[in-house]
Amino acid sequence: MSAQTGQPSLYDRLGGIYSIATVVDDLIDRVMNDPRLNANPAVNEAHHKVPPAGFKYLVTEMVGWAAGGPQKYTGRSMVDSHRDLNITPKEWDAFMDDLQQALDKFKVPAAEQAELKAIVNSTYGDIVIGKS
Ligand code: HEM
């Protein structure tokens, strides 16, 4: 339960770690194979250097943690892991489109989609170039 609102945490409303891992699995497959993202040479190189399973593990851990679950994120910071990738606002939009498709595929309800997207959007300044 969330201390502030008295309603179950986003983590619980999403269905816990099995549901989160399922959505992340689908999302990362989309992102790693998205020609709109792999057109960026730095992203393309990094995407083909990291094993998908480890990438999925870290993103699952991070979403679990950010949604109020018991996980602790053990990966690098968003600034450190994206600094050299030169990610543009257009590429960010492509990522959000992939996220939307993954959320819709698994029929995540609108309220939970909005909360999850707000969490993801809060990382914009750490990931997209032009802001520090
Ligand atoms: C256009 C958007 C994005 C692109 C193209 C992108 C691409 C990448 C790539 C290529 C890596 C591997 C970097 C490396 O190891 O050299 C990475 C790492 C990572 N990204 Fe992203 N990313 C994007 C947005 C996001 C968002 C929105 C999140 C979460 C809110 C996220 C979470 C992570 C995590 C957890 C890692 C692993 C960090 C680590 O290695 O410890 N990314 N990303």
PDB file of N, CA and C in Angstrom, residues 12-99:
ATOM      1  N   ASP A  12       1.859  -3.024  -7.445  1.00  0.00           N
ATOM      2  CA  ASP A  12       0.805  -4.026  -7.229  1.00  0.00           C
ATOM      3  C   ASP A  12      -0.286  -3.921  -8.290  1.00  0.00           C
ATOM      4  N   ARG A  13      -0.641  -2.686  -8.662  1.00  0.00           N
ATOM      5  CA  ARG A  13      -1.704  -2.524  -9.664  1.00  0.00           C
ATOM      6  C   ARG A  13      -1.274  -3.009 -11.045  1.00  0.00           C
ATOM      7  N   LEU A  14       0.039  -2.968 -11.296  1.00  0.00           N
ATOM      8  CA  LEU A  14       0.532  -3.504 -12.571  1.00  0.00           C
ATOM      9  C   LEU A  14       0.539  -5.030 -12.565  1.00  0.00           C
ATOM     10  N   GLY A  15       0.425  -5.621 -11.387  1.00  0.00           N
ATOM     11  CA  GLY A  15       0.394  -7.079 -11.289  1.00  0.00           C
ATOM     12  C   GLY A  15       1.705  -7.680 -10.805  1.00  0.00           C
ATOM     13  N   GLY A  16       2.596  -6.814 -10.259  1.00  0.00           N
ATOM     14  CA  GLY A  16       3.839  -7.327  -9.689  1.00  0.00           C
ATOM     15  C   GLY A  16       4.895  -7.644 -10.730  1.00  0.00           C
ATOM     16  N   ILE A  17       5.958  -8.310 -10.298  1.00  0.00           N
ATOM     17  CA  ILE A  17       7.164  -8.428 -11.124  1.00  0.00           C
ATOM     18  C   ILE A  17       6.948  -9.306 -12.361  1.00  0.00           C
ATOM     19  N   TYR A  18       6.069 -10.306 -12.293  1.00  0.00           N
ATOM     20  CA  TYR A  18       5.875 -11.146 -13.486  1.00  0.00           C
ATOM     21  C   TYR A  18       5.240 -10.345 -14.619  1.00  0.00           C
ATOM     22  N   SER A  19       4.252  -9.505 -14.270  1.00  0.00           N
ATOM     23  CA  SER A  19       3.607  -8.681 -15.300  1.00  0.00           C
ATOM     24  C   SER A  19       4.577  -7.630 -15.824  1.00  0.00           C
ATOM     25  N   ILE A  20       5.318  -7.004 -14.921  1.00  0.00           N
ATOM     26  CA  ILE A  20       6.268  -5.965 -15.329  1.00  0.00           C
ATOM     27  C   ILE A  20       7.334  -6.563 -16.244  1.00  0.00           C
ATOM     28  N   ALA A  21       7.868  -7.735 -15.864  1.00  0.00           N
ATOM     29  CA  ALA A  21       8.908  -8.373 -16.680  1.00  0.00           C
ATOM     30  C   ALA A  21       8.380  -8.737 -18.064  1.00  0.00           C
ATOM     31  N   THR A  22       7.110  -9.103 -18.146  1.00  0.00           N
ATOM     32  CA  THR A  22       6.507  -9.482 -19.429  1.00  0.00           C
ATOM     33  C   THR A  22       6.422  -8.274 -20.360  1.00  0.00           C
ATOM     34  N   VAL A  23       6.002  -7.139 -19.814  1.00  0.00           N
ATOM     35  CA  VAL A  23       5.905  -5.918 -20.630  1.00  0.00           C
ATOM     36  C   VAL A  23       7.302  -5.445 -21.036  1.00  0.00           C
ATOM     37  N   VAL A  24       8.257  -5.490 -20.099  1.00  0.00           N
ATOM     38  CA  VAL A  24       9.622  -5.037 -20.408  1.00  0.00           C
ATOM     39  C   VAL A  24      10.259  -5.937 -21.472  1.00  0.00           C
ATOM     40  N   ASP A  25      10.015  -7.230 -21.380  1.00  0.00           N
ATOM     41  CA  ASP A  25      10.546  -8.181 -22.369  1.00  0.00           C
ATOM     42  C   ASP A  25      10.106  -7.767 -23.776  1.00  0.00           C
ATOM     43  N   ASP A  26       8.818  -7.476 -23.916  1.00  0.00           N
ATOM     44  CA  ASP A  26       8.257  -7.070 -25.206  1.00  0.00           C
ATOM     45  C   ASP A  26       8.796  -5.700 -25.630  1.00  0.00           C
ATOM     46  N   LEU A  27       8.842  -4.767 -24.674  1.00  0.00           N
ATOM     47  CA  LEU A  27       9.318  -3.412 -24.970  1.00  0.00           C
ATOM     48  C   LEU A  27      10.763  -3.436 -25.474  1.00  0.00           C
ATOM     49  N   ILE A  28      11.625  -4.166 -24.791  1.00  0.00           N
ATOM     50  CA  ILE A  28      13.049  -4.153 -25.169  1.00  0.00           C
ATOM     51  C   ILE A  28      13.249  -4.830 -26.526  1.00  0.00           C
ATOM     52  N   ASP A  29      12.476  -5.872 -26.825  1.00  0.00           N
ATOM     53  CA  ASP A  29      12.551  -6.454 -28.177  1.00  0.00           C
ATOM     54  C   ASP A  29      12.193  -5.401 -29.227  1.00  0.00           C
ATOM     55  N   ARG A  30      11.152  -4.611 -28.947  1.00  0.00           N
ATOM     56  CA  ARG A  30      10.754  -3.567 -29.902  1.00  0.00           C
ATOM     57  C   ARG A  30      11.852  -2.512 -30.041  1.00  0.00           C
ATOM     58  N   VAL A  31      12.367  -2.042 -28.875  1.00  0.00           N
ATOM     59  CA  VAL A  31      13.345  -0.951 -28.880  1.00  0.00           C
ATOM     60  C   VAL A  31      14.645  -1.386 -29.563  1.00  0.00           C
ATOM     61  N   MET A  32      15.101  -2.601 -29.259  1.00  0.00           N
ATOM     62  CA  MET A  32      16.391  -3.050 -29.802  1.00  0.00           C
ATOM     63  C   MET A  32      16.331  -3.284 -31.313  1.00  0.00           C
ATOM     64  N   ASN A  33      15.125  -3.486 -31.826  1.00  0.00           N
ATOM     65  CA  ASN A  33      14.969  -3.744 -33.259  1.00  0.00           C
ATOM     66  C   ASN A  33      14.298  -2.592 -34.007  1.00  0.00           C
ATOM     67  N   ASP A  34      14.170  -1.443 -33.350  1.00  0.00           N
ATOM     68  CA  ASP A  34      13.449  -0.317 -33.954  1.00  0.00           C
ATOM     69  C   ASP A  34      14.377   0.428 -34.929  1.00  0.00           C
ATOM     70  N   PRO A  35      14.066   0.396 -36.239  1.00  0.00           N
ATOM     71  CA  PRO A  35      14.934   1.076 -37.207  1.00  0.00           C
ATOM     72  C   PRO A  35      15.032   2.578 -36.957  1.00  0.00           C
ATOM     73  N   ARG A  36      14.002   3.171 -36.333  1.00  0.00           N
ATOM     74  CA  ARG A  36      14.047   4.609 -36.021  1.00  0.00           C
ATOM     75  C   ARG A  36      15.120   4.901 -34.982  1.00  0.00           C
ATOM     76  N   LEU A  37      15.405   3.920 -34.122  1.00  0.00           N
ATOM     77  CA  LEU A  37      16.444   4.093 -33.093  1.00  0.00           C
ATOM     78  C   LEU A  37      17.800   3.614 -33.590  1.00  0.00           C
ATOM     79  N   ASN A  38      17.815   2.509 -34.321  1.00  0.00           N
ATOM     80  CA  ASN A  38      19.090   1.967 -34.803  1.00  0.00           C
ATOM     81  C   ASN A  38      19.680   2.788 -35.950  1.00  0.00           C
ATOM     82  N   ALA A  39      18.915   3.763 -36.480  1.00  0.00           N
ATOM     83  CA  ALA A  39      19.482   4.695 -37.459  1.00  0.00           C
ATOM     84  C   ALA A  39      20.533   5.589 -36.797  1.00  0.00           C
ATOM     85  N   ASN A  40      20.488   5.702 -35.489  1.00  0.00           N
ATOM     86  CA  ASN A  40      21.512   6.431 -34.729  1.00  0.00           C
ATOM     87  C   ASN A  40      22.685   5.468 -34.494  1.00  0.00           C
ATOM     88  N   PRO A  41      23.853   5.732 -35.110  1.00  0.00           N
ATOM     89  CA  PRO A  41      24.964   4.767 -35.054  1.00  0.00           C
ATOM     90  C   PRO A  41      25.401   4.420 -33.628  1.00  0.00           C
ATOM     91  N   ALA A  42      25.382   5.396 -32.726  1.00  0.00           N
ATOM     92  CA  ALA A  42      25.819   5.123 -31.342  1.00  0.00           C
ATOM     93  C   ALA A  42      24.834   4.168 -30.662  1.00  0.00           C
ATOM     94  N   VAL A  43      23.551   4.384 -30.911  1.00  0.00           N
ATOM     95  CA  VAL A  43      22.520   3.501 -30.331  1.00  0.00           C
ATOM     96  C   VAL A  43      22.626   2.111 -30.957  1.00  0.00           C
ATOM     97  N   ASN A  44      22.785   2.075 -32.274  1.00  0.00           N
ATOM     98  CA  ASN A  44      22.870   0.792 -32.974  1.00  0.00           C
ATOM     99  C   ASN A  44      24.029  -0.042 -32.430  1.00  0.00           C
ATOM    100  N   GLU A  45      25.171   0.592 -32.273  1.00  0.00           N
ATOM    101  CA  GLU A  45      26.350  -0.129 -31.774  1.00  0.00           C
ATOM    102  C   GLU A  45      26.116  -0.635 -30.353  1.00  0.00           C
ATOM    103  N   ALA A  46      25.589   0.241 -29.477  1.00  0.00           N
ATOM    104  CA  ALA A  46      25.384  -0.151 -28.080  1.00  0.00           C
ATOM    105  C   ALA A  46      24.315  -1.248 -27.973  1.00  0.00           C
ATOM    106  N   HIS A  47      23.274  -1.136 -28.792  1.00  0.00           N
ATOM    107  CA  HIS A  47      22.209  -2.146 -28.758  1.00  0.00           C
ATOM    108  C   HIS A  47      22.728  -3.521 -29.142  1.00  0.00           C
ATOM    109  N   HIS A  48      23.744  -3.564 -30.021  1.00  0.00           N
ATOM    110  CA  HIS A  48      24.212  -4.872 -30.468  1.00  0.00           C
ATOM    111  C   HIS A  48      25.413  -5.362 -29.686  1.00  0.00           C
ATOM    112  N   LYS A  49      25.778  -4.592 -28.689  1.00  0.00           N
ATOM    113  CA  LYS A  49      26.913  -4.957 -27.847  1.00  0.00           C
ATOM    114  C   LYS A  49      26.421  -5.596 -26.540  1.00  0.00           C
ATOM    115  N   VAL A  50      25.235  -5.181 -26.081  1.00  0.00           N
ATOM    116  CA  VAL A  50      24.744  -5.708 -24.798  1.00  0.00           C
ATOM    117  C   VAL A  50      23.792  -6.882 -25.034  1.00  0.00           C
ATOM    118  N   PRO A  51      23.929  -7.974 -24.248  1.00  0.00           N
ATOM    119  CA  PRO A  51      22.999  -9.098 -24.395  1.00  0.00           C
ATOM    120  C   PRO A  51      21.589  -8.665 -23.975  1.00  0.00           C
ATOM    121  N   PRO A  52      20.564  -8.949 -24.808  1.00  0.00           N
ATOM    122  CA  PRO A  52      19.199  -8.518 -24.498  1.00  0.00           C
ATOM    123  C   PRO A  52      18.729  -8.952 -23.107  1.00  0.00           C
ATOM    124  N   ALA A  53      19.102 -10.151 -22.667  1.00  0.00           N
ATOM    125  CA  ALA A  53      18.604 -10.641 -21.368  1.00  0.00           C
ATOM    126  C   ALA A  53      19.069  -9.745 -20.219  1.00  0.00           C
ATOM    127  N   GLY A  54      20.311  -9.278 -20.294  1.00  0.00           N
ATOM    128  CA  GLY A  54      20.825  -8.414 -19.230  1.00  0.00           C
ATOM    129  C   GLY A  54      20.164  -7.050 -19.265  1.00  0.00           C
ATOM    130  N   PHE A  55      19.936  -6.550 -20.455  1.00  0.00           N
ATOM    131  CA  PHE A  55      19.260  -5.271 -20.648  1.00  0.00           C
ATOM    132  C   PHE A  55      17.835  -5.356 -20.073  1.00  0.00           C
ATOM    133  N   LYS A  56      17.155  -6.444 -20.400  1.00  0.00           N
ATOM    134  CA  LYS A  56      15.788  -6.640 -19.894  1.00  0.00           C
ATOM    135  C   LYS A  56      15.788  -6.752 -18.376  1.00  0.00           C
ATOM    136  N   TYR A  57      16.791  -7.450 -17.841  1.00  0.00           N
ATOM    137  CA  TYR A  57      16.886  -7.595 -16.388  1.00  0.00           C
ATOM    138  C   TYR A  57      16.985  -6.230 -15.719  1.00  0.00           C
ATOM    139  N   LEU A  58      17.906  -5.384 -16.220  1.00  0.00           N
ATOM    140  CA  LEU A  58      18.126  -4.082 -15.580  1.00  0.00           C
ATOM    141  C   LEU A  58      16.895  -3.183 -15.696  1.00  0.00           C
ATOM    142  N   VAL A  59      16.248  -3.183 -16.866  1.00  0.00           N
ATOM    143  CA  VAL A  59      15.074  -2.321 -17.026  1.00  0.00           C
ATOM    144  C   VAL A  59      13.920  -2.838 -16.151  1.00  0.00           C
ATOM    145  N   THR A  60      13.781  -4.162 -16.035  1.00  0.00           N
ATOM    146  CA  THR A  60      12.741  -4.734 -15.173  1.00  0.00           C
ATOM    147  C   THR A  60      12.973  -4.333 -13.715  1.00  0.00           C
ATOM    148  N   GLU A  61      14.222  -4.434 -13.311  1.00  0.00           N
ATOM    149  CA  GLU A  61      14.584  -4.069 -11.931  1.00  0.00           C
ATOM    150  C   GLU A  61      14.260  -2.600 -11.672  1.00  0.00           C
ATOM    151  N   MET A  62      14.610  -1.754 -12.654  1.00  0.00           N
ATOM    152  CA  MET A  62      14.382  -0.324 -12.491  1.00  0.00           C
ATOM    153  C   MET A  62      12.890   0.008 -12.427  1.00  0.00           C
ATOM    154  N   VAL A  63      12.092  -0.604 -13.317  1.00  0.00           N
ATOM    155  CA  VAL A  63      10.652  -0.313 -13.315  1.00  0.00           C
ATOM    156  C   VAL A  63      10.024  -0.828 -12.018  1.00  0.00           C
ATOM    157  N   GLY A  64      10.439  -2.015 -11.560  1.00  0.00           N
ATOM    158  CA  GLY A  64       9.926  -2.538 -10.290  1.00  0.00           C
ATOM    159  C   GLY A  64      10.189  -1.564  -9.158  1.00  0.00           C
ATOM    160  N   TRP A  65      11.414  -1.097  -9.100  1.00  0.00           N
ATOM    161  CA  TRP A  65      11.823  -0.157  -8.056  1.00  0.00           C
ATOM    162  C   TRP A  65      11.035   1.150  -8.170  1.00  0.00           C
ATOM    163  N   ALA A  66      10.956   1.707  -9.398  1.00  0.00           N
ATOM    164  CA  ALA A  66      10.307   3.009  -9.595  1.00  0.00           C
ATOM    165  C   ALA A  66       8.803   2.932  -9.327  1.00  0.00           C
ATOM    166  N   ALA A  67       8.209   1.735  -9.514  1.00  0.00           N
ATOM    167  CA  ALA A  67       6.759   1.586  -9.312  1.00  0.00           C
ATOM    168  C   ALA A  67       6.416   1.275  -7.848  1.00  0.00           C
ATOM    169  N   GLY A  68       7.439   1.192  -7.005  1.00  0.00           N
ATOM    170  CA  GLY A  68       7.165   0.967  -5.583  1.00  0.00           C
ATOM    171  C   GLY A  68       7.300  -0.478  -5.151  1.00  0.00           C
ATOM    172  N   GLY A  69       7.946  -1.301  -5.971  1.00  0.00           N
ATOM    173  CA  GLY A  69       8.161  -2.702  -5.605  1.00  0.00           C
ATOM    174  C   GLY A  69       9.382  -2.863  -4.712  1.00  0.00           C
ATOM    175  N   PRO A  70       9.674  -4.107  -4.298  1.00  0.00           N
ATOM    176  CA  PRO A  70      10.786  -4.349  -3.377  1.00  0.00           C
ATOM    177  C   PRO A  70      12.161  -4.360  -4.055  1.00  0.00           C
ATOM    178  N   GLN A  71      12.215  -4.245  -5.402  1.00  0.00           N
ATOM    179  CA  GLN A  71      13.493  -4.311  -6.105  1.00  0.00           C
ATOM    180  C   GLN A  71      14.341  -3.071  -5.798  1.00  0.00           C
ATOM    181  N   LYS A  72      15.650  -3.276  -6.002  1.00  0.00           N
ATOM    182  CA  LYS A  72      16.580  -2.168  -5.873  1.00  0.00           C
ATOM    183  C   LYS A  72      17.307  -2.107  -7.215  1.00  0.00           C
ATOM    184  N   TYR A  73      17.335  -0.927  -7.843  1.00  0.00           N
ATOM    185  CA  TYR A  73      17.991  -0.809  -9.144  1.00  0.00           C
ATOM    186  C   TYR A  73      19.508  -0.840  -8.961  1.00  0.00           C
ATOM    187  N   THR A  74      20.169  -1.757  -9.672  1.00  0.00           N
ATOM    188  CA  THR A  74      21.616  -1.939  -9.497  1.00  0.00           C
ATOM    189  C   THR A  74      22.430  -1.491 -10.713  1.00  0.00           C
ATOM    190  N   GLY A  75      21.743  -0.965 -11.755  1.00  0.00           N
ATOM    191  CA  GLY A  75      22.467  -0.569 -12.968  1.00  0.00           C
ATOM    192  C   GLY A  75      23.066   0.821 -12.853  1.00  0.00           C
ATOM    193  N   ARG A  76      23.610   1.267 -13.975  1.00  0.00           N
ATOM    194  CA  ARG A  76      24.207   2.598 -14.030  1.00  0.00           C
ATOM    195  C   ARG A  76      23.115   3.660 -14.086  1.00  0.00           C
ATOM    196  N   SER A  77      23.497   4.900 -13.800  1.00  0.00           N
ATOM    197  CA  SER A  77      22.512   5.982 -13.842  1.00  0.00           C
ATOM    198  C   SER A  77      22.083   6.225 -15.296  1.00  0.00           C
ATOM    199  N   MET A  78      20.921   6.853 -15.450  1.00  0.00           N
ATOM    200  CA  MET A  78      20.411   7.150 -16.791  1.00  0.00           C
ATOM    201  C   MET A  78      21.347   8.120 -17.516  1.00  0.00           C
ATOM    202  N   VAL A  79      21.927   9.057 -16.793  1.00  0.00           N
ATOM    203  CA  VAL A  79      22.882   9.983 -17.415  1.00  0.00           C
ATOM    204  C   VAL A  79      24.096   9.205 -17.911  1.00  0.00           C
ATOM    205  N   ASP A  80      24.694   8.381 -17.056  1.00  0.00           N
ATOM    206  CA  ASP A  80      25.915   7.654 -17.440  1.00  0.00           C
ATOM    207  C   ASP A  80      25.665   6.691 -18.599  1.00  0.00           C
ATOM    208  N   SER A  81      24.528   5.987 -18.576  1.00  0.00           N
ATOM    209  CA  SER A  81      24.337   4.953 -19.594  1.00  0.00           C
ATOM    210  C   SER A  81      23.853   5.511 -20.928  1.00  0.00           C
ATOM    211  N   HIS A  82      23.408   6.771 -20.969  1.00  0.00           N
ATOM    212  CA  HIS A  82      22.909   7.325 -22.232  1.00  0.00           C
ATOM    213  C   HIS A  82      23.713   8.511 -22.745  1.00  0.00           C
ATOM    214  N   ARG A  83      24.690   8.946 -21.960  1.00  0.00           N
ATOM    215  CA  ARG A  83      25.442  10.167 -22.276  1.00  0.00           C
ATOM    216  C   ARG A  83      26.038  10.155 -23.689  1.00  0.00           C
ATOM    217  N   ASP A  84      26.624   9.034 -24.077  1.00  0.00           N
ATOM    218  CA  ASP A  84      27.344   8.985 -25.359  1.00  0.00           C
ATOM    219  C   ASP A  84      26.457   8.548 -26.526  1.00  0.00           C
ATOM    220  N   LEU A  85      25.160   8.428 -26.292  1.00  0.00           N
ATOM    221  CA  LEU A  85      24.288   7.877 -27.333  1.00  0.00           C
ATOM    222  C   LEU A  85      23.641   8.953 -28.210  1.00  0.00           C
ATOM    223  N   ASN A  86      23.784  10.226 -27.836  1.00  0.00           N
ATOM    224  CA  ASN A  86      23.237  11.341 -28.643  1.00  0.00           C
ATOM    225  C   ASN A  86      21.767  11.143 -28.995  1.00  0.00           C
ATOM    226  N   ILE A  87      20.967  10.788 -28.035  1.00  0.00           N
ATOM    227  CA  ILE A  87      19.540  10.505 -28.280  1.00  0.00           C
ATOM    228  C   ILE A  87      18.775  11.815 -28.476  1.00  0.00           C
ATOM    229  N   THR A  88      18.076  11.906 -29.615  1.00  0.00           N
ATOM    230  CA  THR A  88      17.355  13.135 -29.987  1.00  0.00           C
ATOM    231  C   THR A  88      15.898  13.075 -29.504  1.00  0.00           C
ATOM    232  N   PRO A  89      15.214  14.236 -29.482  1.00  0.00           N
ATOM    233  CA  PRO A  89      13.785  14.230 -29.130  1.00  0.00           C
ATOM    234  C   PRO A  89      12.961  13.311 -30.044  1.00  0.00           C
ATOM    235  N   LYS A  90      13.310  13.242 -31.316  1.00  0.00           N
ATOM    236  CA  LYS A  90      12.586  12.369 -32.260  1.00  0.00           C
ATOM    237  C   LYS A  90      12.759  10.897 -31.884  1.00  0.00           C
ATOM    238  N   GLU A  91      13.980  10.542 -31.485  1.00  0.00           N
ATOM    239  CA  GLU A  91      14.235   9.162 -31.064  1.00  0.00           C
ATOM    240  C   GLU A  91      13.488   8.863 -29.762  1.00  0.00           C
ATOM    241  N   TRP A  92      13.426   9.852 -28.889  1.00  0.00           N
ATOM    242  CA  TRP A  92      12.638   9.689 -27.667  1.00  0.00           C
ATOM    243  C   TRP A  92      11.168   9.366 -28.021  1.00  0.00           C
ATOM    244  N   ASP A  93      10.629  10.094 -29.004  1.00  0.00           N
ATOM    245  CA  ASP A  93       9.237   9.852 -29.416  1.00  0.00           C
ATOM    246  C   ASP A  93       9.057   8.424 -29.944  1.00  0.00           C
ATOM    247  N   ALA A  94      10.070   7.936 -30.674  1.00  0.00           N
ATOM    248  CA  ALA A  94       9.990   6.558 -31.193  1.00  0.00           C
ATOM    249  C   ALA A  94       9.978   5.558 -30.028  1.00  0.00           C
ATOM    250  N   PHE A  95      10.812   5.813 -29.021  1.00  0.00           N
ATOM    251  CA  PHE A  95      10.839   4.957 -27.831  1.00  0.00           C
ATOM    252  C   PHE A  95       9.460   4.956 -27.148  1.00  0.00           C
ATOM    253  N   MET A  96       8.864   6.148 -27.002  1.00  0.00           N
ATOM    254  CA  MET A  96       7.559   6.240 -26.341  1.00  0.00           C
ATOM    255  C   MET A  96       6.475   5.524 -27.151  1.00  0.00           C
ATOM    256  N   ASP A  97       6.623   5.544 -28.478  1.00  0.00           N
ATOM    257  CA  ASP A  97       5.686   4.821 -29.338  1.00  0.00           C
ATOM    258  C   ASP A  97       5.836   3.305 -29.106  1.00  0.00           C
ATOM    259  N   ASP A  98       7.077   2.835 -28.988  1.00  0.00           N
ATOM    260  CA  ASP A  98       7.307   1.416 -28.682  1.00  0.00           C
ATOM    261  C   ASP A  98       6.692   1.067 -27.322  1.00  0.00           C
ATOM    262  N   LEU A  99       6.860   1.965 -26.361  1.00  0.00           N
ATOM    263  CA  LEU A  99       6.299   1.730 -25.021  1.00  0.00           C
ATOM    264  C   LEU A  99       4.775   1.626 -25.097  1.00  0.00           C
TER     265      LEU A  99
END
